[in-house]
Amino acid sequence: MTVVDTTPRTEEVAALVQRWLKESETHPVEPAAQRLSEVLKDPNGLDFTVGFVDGVMRPEDLRVAGRKLADLAEITPTLLPGYLRAAIKTGGFWAPKLPGVVVPISRRVLRAMVGHLVLDATPSKLGPAIAKLRKSGNRLNLNLLGEAVLGEREAGRRLKGTYDFLARDDVDYVSIKVSSVVSQLSMWSFDEAVADVVEKLTPLYELAAAAEAKGKAKFINLDMEEYRDLDLTIAAFTSILDQPGLENLEAGIVLQAYLPDALGAMQHLQQWAAARRAKGGAPIKVRVVKGANLAMEEVDAKIHDWPLATYSTKQDSDTNYKRVLDWAMTPERLDAVRIGVAGHNLFDIAYTWLLAKARGVTDPSTSSGQAPVEYEMLLGMATGQAEAVRKDVGRLLLYTPVVNPAEFDVAIAYLVRRLEENASPENFMSAVFELASNPALLTRERERFERSLAGLEADRGVPAPHRVQNRAEEAESAGSQSPSTGTGFHNQADTDPALAANRAWGREILRRSVSTTLGEGAIAAARVESPAQLDDVFAAASAAAEKWAALPAADRAAVLHRAGAELAARRGQLIEIMAHEAGKTIAEADPEVSEAIDFAHYYAERALDLEKIPGAEFVPSKVTVVTPPWNFPVAIPAGGVLAALASGSAAVIKPAKLTQRCGAVMVEALWAAGVPRDLLALVDLGSRELGTQLVSSPIVDRVILTGAYETAQLFRSFRSDLPLLAETSGKNAIIVTPSADLDLAAADVARSAFGHAGQKCSAASLAILVGSVADSKRFERQLVDAVTSMRVGLPSDPATQMGPIIEPANGKLLKALTTLERGERWLVEPKKLDDEGRQWTPGVKTGVAPGSTTHMTEFFGPVLGVMRAKDLDEAIPPAERRRLRPNRRAALARLR
Ligand SMILES: NC(=O)c1ccc[n+]([C@@H]2O[C@H](COP(=O)([O-])OP(=O)(O)OC[C@H]3O[C@@H](n4cnc5c(N)ncnc54)[C@H](O)[C@@H]3O)[C@@H](O)[C@H]2O)c1
Ligand SMILES: N[C@@H](CCC=O)C(=O)O
């Protein structure tokens, strides 16, 4: 068989690009687009424009916007026309004094400047705008932008808005993404998340199917941004279309070529779609884009210490884009999966167009009337070039964001990305306006194209994903792997639930957690019933400590590193017992195991430091008692014990009563790593008196307590000379100032207040709203939406976000959950969900007065108090502020 090479030659591609560029010069340039492009060429251009959309357009508080405008006036781009520069300087001068006048005017100016990129959703404006754009013969893909989706209310609003768009006679194509229609997506509960998305989106697809039956085709494109949503989006998409009545509906999904996973995903979709076609169903369409949000993926990878999900170079992404298209654009494959080629890079478009011609896949199929390959661009971008391309390839599909003017700030994320694209020299868009007149730029882009094509020619195989973590496999091998001593410290990565193998591993752990017996044997064997027995434990520990302290630090460090490896190998067991005994969700328990492992390796390395001080002789404590709390029942006990061991001391650990099996499983891991049992003694005390003896015995050199402030006082009262390291109670507050992004602030407050049902000293137990934030309807609405949408339940259910409290609510917590003080009202009233009194929905009380019980008391449960403060001085009195470190004070000064 002869294989015909259909790959277009670079000369052909370059010639076509040249022709398009020449033709594009005959089209008038949109003045606003031209101006924006010029601004972005200025060295301050990107900072100015991004600062403007983020700092002047976004804040609700006009005074904040006014101050930002004044700051930005200092870096006005010199490439702006003189009259605009003068206007900005004047505006900047007056903005802090007259923000109510100046800010709205400047916002109008910017809106006009970017108006060609985003449509106004006002009904009276949308229809004419759509009609005007469609006159060009192009088709519009409408995407409704909105506030961040923190809860079901906003998710419902977004879905309804999109439904209403699609129901219009002048709309036949919409885009929507899974994370905007379901607010509480957790990859740990993947199957439930898919079911949720399918349930929410099906009516939209039914609307399209009904229109199709009437001969008026309507198209839904399922968008995708975050890597974690890749599997979910594909599963939801195929599940929706598998439903009876939707077999003949053509619909689309996006794949992002900057993910090495894209070709594998394309092949999976092709297989599924081919089977659907074989049964007489409609084809699907895949829109191939380069990527949606690289910066977000980089942050996600850094935060979790996961490999970057995307390629790290633009060239690799460009190659993969061609790899996916090269594979997908054959007549047989296009019968089941039509392709949308999305992008503005003229070389890539020319390449694809020539490839389509060479493979004979340019003409619409006679059965569907649809082109097998469509070309897709963004509204308002490089309109002259788009027009030149359109003349060759036929109708374009324009991605068209739509936003309500009152919520224009939500277009910010979209705009910032567009602005960055336009400004970054890595991107083709930065060259768009000069390509025709600047041969050097054209050469740069041609060379980039050639390099990416060479990458394809070198490798047409299916790339492996970057993220491959598999806890099930690690568990079998991790025990034997211990990092070598002296190699430095590196944080342990949490488990990545975006990966199917990890999700299956997690589900199995939660299934076992319901009736686990882990730790039972160890804690039974640790029972101490008499003072003499406890004395024996101390004596054995003291003797073991002498041998341990005599070891070279490197030997102690090696044991601690092995302890880290053992903890890692038992990650599943530790999560299992935390879910069972402490009510921790897997999303909370998994990072806690990482923290415990980190303690092992961190302290192993610190042990080495003890021998590094010339002339100093280190004299360790012999017996250290560790008394941890129940709320971090693995990491905190591990931290105390490992620190003691690293310093050459023995450790006697008495876990908190409510979570002693968690402590026992952690200790078993350390024993398995080679920590001698008498050096690390686990005790469960039979009486209160033994507790007093544990802390006050003269043989004890040091006590490490994490717990209530009152407990620290009690310990001190047992023995006044006790060397006590105590980390105690906390009443933690989040202060939200008017310059904050209110959507993000609401999300952070809700997550911090109700993670582990608020049972953390670090939980946001108070939200202090400064100035205008206290009256912001949006902040309140978003906070309430986030809080009321949280899924409360048992940790054995992977969909649970907030588990039960440790024991039935009583005392100060019960009072806080059920009563209000003077001036307070429920923003969200908590409800008891079980007879026992352990499961409560989260509660938010507002109107909290300074000095009240809600202000001053640590409730340690799912209640958030909301207070208002006139200004930052009231929120953090200057006397308090002076105690902060200078960099913190400086940061606060900037906030205002
Ligand atoms: N500052 C931090 O880093 C931090 C971290 C976690 C928890 N906490 C605090 O811990 C508290 C919740 O934990 P908790 O309820 O387990 O605290 P707790 O003070 O009741 O108990 C802490 C530890 O002390 C032991 N203990 C208490 N009384 C004792 C006695 N008479 N004799 C011997 N041992 C005794 C307990 O058994 C437990 O092991 C909250 O106040 C929280 O803020 C602080
Ligand atoms: N290290 C804990 C603080 C412990 C407070 O209870 C946290 O991550 O919140």
Short mmCIF file of N, CA, C and O in Angstrom, two decimals, residues 518-586:
data_model
loop_
_atom_site.label_atom_id
_atom_site.label_comp_id
_atom_site.label_asym_id
_atom_site.label_seq_id
_atom_site.Cartn_x
_atom_site.Cartn_y
_atom_site.Cartn_z
N LEU A 518 -8.80 -0.96 62.61
CA LEU A 518 -7.41 -0.49 62.72
C LEU A 518 -7.16 0.17 64.08
O LEU A 518 -8.01 0.92 64.58
N GLY A 519 -6.02 -0.09 64.63
CA GLY A 519 -5.61 0.58 65.87
C GLY A 519 -6.19 -0.02 67.14
O GLY A 519 -5.73 0.30 68.25
N GLU A 520 -7.17 -0.90 67.00
CA GLU A 520 -7.82 -1.43 68.21
C GLU A 520 -6.83 -2.22 69.07
O GLU A 520 -6.77 -2.03 70.28
N GLY A 521 -6.07 -3.09 68.39
CA GLY A 521 -5.13 -3.95 69.12
C GLY A 521 -4.07 -3.12 69.82
O GLY A 521 -3.77 -3.33 71.01
N ALA A 522 -3.52 -2.15 69.09
CA ALA A 522 -2.41 -1.36 69.65
C ALA A 522 -2.88 -0.55 70.86
O ALA A 522 -2.17 -0.43 71.86
N ILE A 523 -4.08 -0.03 70.78
CA ILE A 523 -4.53 0.82 71.89
C ILE A 523 -4.90 -0.04 73.09
O ILE A 523 -4.66 0.34 74.25
N ALA A 524 -5.42 -1.25 72.82
CA ALA A 524 -5.73 -2.14 73.95
C ALA A 524 -4.43 -2.52 74.67
O ALA A 524 -4.37 -2.54 75.91
N ALA A 525 -3.38 -2.77 73.88
CA ALA A 525 -2.10 -3.17 74.48
C ALA A 525 -1.43 -2.00 75.21
O ALA A 525 -0.52 -2.21 76.03
N ALA A 526 -1.87 -0.78 74.94
CA ALA A 526 -1.23 0.40 75.54
C ALA A 526 -1.88 0.81 76.87
O ALA A 526 -1.48 1.80 77.47
N ARG A 527 -2.85 0.03 77.28
CA ARG A 527 -3.60 0.41 78.48
C ARG A 527 -2.68 0.42 79.72
O ARG A 527 -1.94 -0.54 79.97
N VAL A 528 -2.74 1.51 80.46
CA VAL A 528 -1.98 1.63 81.71
C VAL A 528 -2.99 1.84 82.83
O VAL A 528 -3.79 2.78 82.77
N GLU A 529 -2.95 0.95 83.84
CA GLU A 529 -3.99 1.01 84.87
C GLU A 529 -3.47 1.52 86.22
O GLU A 529 -4.27 1.87 87.08
N SER A 530 -2.15 1.53 86.39
CA SER A 530 -1.67 1.89 87.74
C SER A 530 -0.47 2.84 87.64
O SER A 530 0.25 2.85 86.64
N PRO A 531 -0.23 3.61 88.73
CA PRO A 531 0.92 4.51 88.75
C PRO A 531 2.24 3.76 88.54
O PRO A 531 3.14 4.24 87.86
N ALA A 532 2.31 2.54 89.10
CA ALA A 532 3.57 1.79 88.98
C ALA A 532 3.83 1.42 87.52
O ALA A 532 4.96 1.49 87.02
N GLN A 533 2.73 1.04 86.85
CA GLN A 533 2.87 0.67 85.43
C GLN A 533 3.37 1.87 84.62
O GLN A 533 4.23 1.74 83.75
N LEU A 534 2.82 3.04 84.94
CA LEU A 534 3.25 4.25 84.21
C LEU A 534 4.72 4.56 84.52
O LEU A 534 5.49 4.94 83.64
N ASP A 535 5.11 4.38 85.77
CA ASP A 535 6.52 4.59 86.14
C ASP A 535 7.43 3.68 85.33
O ASP A 535 8.52 4.08 84.89
N ASP A 536 6.97 2.43 85.13
CA ASP A 536 7.78 1.48 84.34
C ASP A 536 7.94 1.99 82.90
O ASP A 536 9.01 1.86 82.30
N VAL A 537 6.85 2.52 82.38
CA VAL A 537 6.92 3.06 81.00
C VAL A 537 7.98 4.16 80.95
O VAL A 537 8.84 4.20 80.06
N PHE A 538 7.93 5.05 81.94
CA PHE A 538 8.89 6.17 81.97
C PHE A 538 10.32 5.65 82.11
O PHE A 538 11.24 6.12 81.43
N ALA A 539 10.50 4.67 82.98
CA ALA A 539 11.86 4.17 83.23
C ALA A 539 12.43 3.54 81.96
O ALA A 539 13.59 3.78 81.58
N ALA A 540 11.58 2.75 81.29
CA ALA A 540 12.06 2.10 80.05
C ALA A 540 12.36 3.15 78.99
O ALA A 540 13.37 3.05 78.26
N ALA A 541 11.53 4.16 78.93
CA ALA A 541 11.74 5.23 77.94
C ALA A 541 13.05 5.96 78.23
O ALA A 541 13.85 6.25 77.33
N SER A 542 13.28 6.23 79.51
CA SER A 542 14.48 6.96 79.89
C SER A 542 15.74 6.17 79.52
O SER A 542 16.71 6.72 78.97
N ALA A 543 15.68 4.86 79.76
CA ALA A 543 16.83 4.03 79.42
C ALA A 543 17.04 3.98 77.90
O ALA A 543 18.17 4.09 77.40
N ALA A 544 15.93 3.86 77.19
CA ALA A 544 16.03 3.79 75.72
C ALA A 544 16.58 5.10 75.17
O ALA A 544 17.32 5.12 74.17
N ALA A 545 16.22 6.20 75.84
CA ALA A 545 16.65 7.51 75.35
C ALA A 545 18.17 7.63 75.39
O ALA A 545 18.78 8.26 74.51
N GLU A 546 18.78 7.03 76.39
CA GLU A 546 20.25 7.15 76.49
C GLU A 546 20.92 6.52 75.27
O GLU A 546 21.84 7.09 74.68
N LYS A 547 20.43 5.34 74.91
CA LYS A 547 21.03 4.66 73.74
C LYS A 547 20.76 5.46 72.45
O LYS A 547 21.59 5.62 71.59
N TRP A 548 19.56 5.96 72.38
CA TRP A 548 19.12 6.72 71.18
C TRP A 548 19.95 7.99 71.03
O TRP A 548 20.43 8.31 69.94
N ALA A 549 20.14 8.69 72.15
CA ALA A 549 20.88 9.96 72.08
C ALA A 549 22.35 9.72 71.76
O ALA A 549 23.02 10.60 71.21
N ALA A 550 22.84 8.51 72.09
CA ALA A 550 24.25 8.22 71.83
C ALA A 550 24.52 7.93 70.36
O ALA A 550 25.67 7.93 69.92
N LEU A 551 23.46 7.70 69.61
CA LEU A 551 23.65 7.43 68.16
C LEU A 551 24.11 8.69 67.44
O LEU A 551 23.74 9.80 67.84
N PRO A 552 24.88 8.53 66.37
CA PRO A 552 25.17 9.73 65.56
C PRO A 552 23.85 10.29 65.01
O PRO A 552 22.92 9.52 64.74
N ALA A 553 23.80 11.59 64.86
CA ALA A 553 22.55 12.23 64.38
C ALA A 553 22.10 11.61 63.06
O ALA A 553 20.89 11.45 62.81
N ALA A 554 23.07 11.25 62.22
CA ALA A 554 22.69 10.70 60.91
C ALA A 554 21.91 9.39 61.06
O ALA A 554 21.02 9.10 60.25
N ASP A 555 22.22 8.62 62.10
CA ASP A 555 21.50 7.35 62.31
C ASP A 555 20.06 7.63 62.75
O ASP A 555 19.12 6.97 62.33
N ARG A 556 19.93 8.63 63.63
CA ARG A 556 18.56 8.99 64.06
C ARG A 556 17.77 9.51 62.86
O ARG A 556 16.60 9.17 62.66
N ALA A 557 18.46 10.32 62.06
CA ALA A 557 17.78 10.89 60.89
C ALA A 557 17.32 9.79 59.94
O ALA A 557 16.22 9.83 59.38
N ALA A 558 18.16 8.77 59.79
CA ALA A 558 17.80 7.68 58.86
C ALA A 558 16.52 6.98 59.35
O ALA A 558 15.64 6.64 58.54
N VAL A 559 16.42 6.78 60.65
CA VAL A 559 15.20 6.13 61.18
C VAL A 559 13.98 7.02 60.92
O VAL A 559 12.91 6.55 60.52
N LEU A 560 14.17 8.31 61.12
CA LEU A 560 13.02 9.22 60.92
C LEU A 560 12.62 9.27 59.44
O LEU A 560 11.44 9.35 59.11
N HIS A 561 13.59 9.23 58.56
CA HIS A 561 13.25 9.18 57.13
C HIS A 561 12.46 7.91 56.83
O HIS A 561 11.48 7.93 56.08
N ARG A 562 12.89 6.80 57.46
CA ARG A 562 12.14 5.55 57.23
C ARG A 562 10.72 5.70 57.79
O ARG A 562 9.75 5.18 57.23
N ALA A 563 10.60 6.43 58.89
CA ALA A 563 9.26 6.66 59.47
C ALA A 563 8.38 7.40 58.46
O ALA A 563 7.20 7.08 58.28
N GLY A 564 8.98 8.39 57.78
CA GLY A 564 8.23 9.12 56.76
C GLY A 564 7.75 8.18 55.66
O GLY A 564 6.60 8.25 55.20
N ALA A 565 8.64 7.28 55.25
CA ALA A 565 8.26 6.34 54.19
C ALA A 565 7.16 5.39 54.66
O ALA A 565 6.25 5.05 53.90
N GLU A 566 7.24 4.98 55.93
CA GLU A 566 6.19 4.08 56.46
C GLU A 566 4.84 4.80 56.53
O GLU A 566 3.79 4.23 56.23
N LEU A 567 4.89 6.05 56.97
CA LEU A 567 3.63 6.81 57.02
C LEU A 567 3.04 6.93 55.62
O LEU A 567 1.83 6.81 55.42
N ALA A 568 3.94 7.15 54.64
CA ALA A 568 3.45 7.27 53.26
C ALA A 568 2.83 5.96 52.80
O ALA A 568 1.78 5.95 52.15
N ALA A 569 3.47 4.86 53.18
CA ALA A 569 2.94 3.56 52.76
C ALA A 569 1.59 3.29 53.41
O ALA A 569 0.79 2.52 52.89
N ARG A 570 1.35 3.89 54.57
CA ARG A 570 0.09 3.66 55.28
C ARG A 570 -0.89 4.82 55.11
O ARG A 570 -1.80 4.99 55.93
N ARG A 571 -0.70 5.60 54.09
CA ARG A 571 -1.60 6.76 53.87
C ARG A 571 -3.06 6.30 53.89
O ARG A 571 -3.91 6.92 54.53
N GLY A 572 -3.34 5.22 53.19
CA GLY A 572 -4.72 4.74 53.11
C GLY A 572 -5.26 4.36 54.48
O GLY A 572 -6.39 4.70 54.84
N GLN A 573 -4.45 3.67 55.27
CA GLN A 573 -4.90 3.25 56.61
C GLN A 573 -5.17 4.48 57.49
O GLN A 573 -6.12 4.51 58.26
N LEU A 574 -4.28 5.46 57.38
CA LEU A 574 -4.43 6.65 58.23
C LEU A 574 -5.70 7.42 57.87
O LEU A 574 -6.41 7.93 58.73
N ILE A 575 -6.00 7.47 56.56
CA ILE A 575 -7.25 8.14 56.15
C ILE A 575 -8.45 7.33 56.65
O ILE A 575 -9.43 7.89 57.15
N GLU A 576 -8.32 6.03 56.53
CA GLU A 576 -9.42 5.13 56.94
C GLU A 576 -9.78 5.34 58.41
O GLU A 576 -10.95 5.50 58.76
N ILE A 577 -8.78 5.39 59.25
CA ILE A 577 -9.08 5.52 60.68
C ILE A 577 -9.52 6.95 61.02
O ILE A 577 -10.36 7.17 61.89
N MET A 578 -8.99 7.94 60.30
CA MET A 578 -9.44 9.33 60.57
C MET A 578 -10.90 9.51 60.17
O MET A 578 -11.66 10.20 60.85
N ALA A 579 -11.30 8.90 59.05
CA ALA A 579 -12.71 9.01 58.64
C ALA A 579 -13.60 8.33 59.67
O ALA A 579 -14.64 8.85 60.08
N HIS A 580 -13.14 7.19 60.16
CA HIS A 580 -13.94 6.41 61.10
C HIS A 580 -14.06 7.10 62.46
O HIS A 580 -15.14 7.24 63.01
N GLU A 581 -12.93 7.50 62.99
CA GLU A 581 -12.89 7.92 64.38
C GLU A 581 -13.08 9.43 64.55
O GLU A 581 -13.69 9.89 65.52
N ALA A 582 -12.53 10.23 63.60
CA ALA A 582 -12.59 11.69 63.75
C ALA A 582 -13.62 12.34 62.84
O ALA A 582 -13.80 13.55 62.88
N GLY A 583 -14.27 11.54 61.98
CA GLY A 583 -15.28 12.11 61.08
C GLY A 583 -14.65 12.96 59.98
O GLY A 583 -15.32 13.81 59.39
N LYS A 584 -13.37 12.71 59.70
CA LYS A 584 -12.71 13.55 58.67
C LYS A 584 -13.06 13.08 57.26
O LYS A 584 -13.05 11.88 56.98
N THR A 585 -13.32 14.05 56.39
CA THR A 585 -13.53 13.70 54.98
C THR A 585 -12.18 13.35 54.37
O THR A 585 -11.13 13.76 54.89
N ILE A 586 -12.22 12.64 53.27
CA ILE A 586 -10.95 12.25 52.63
C ILE A 586 -10.19 13.50 52.16
O ILE A 586 -8.97 13.56 52.23
#
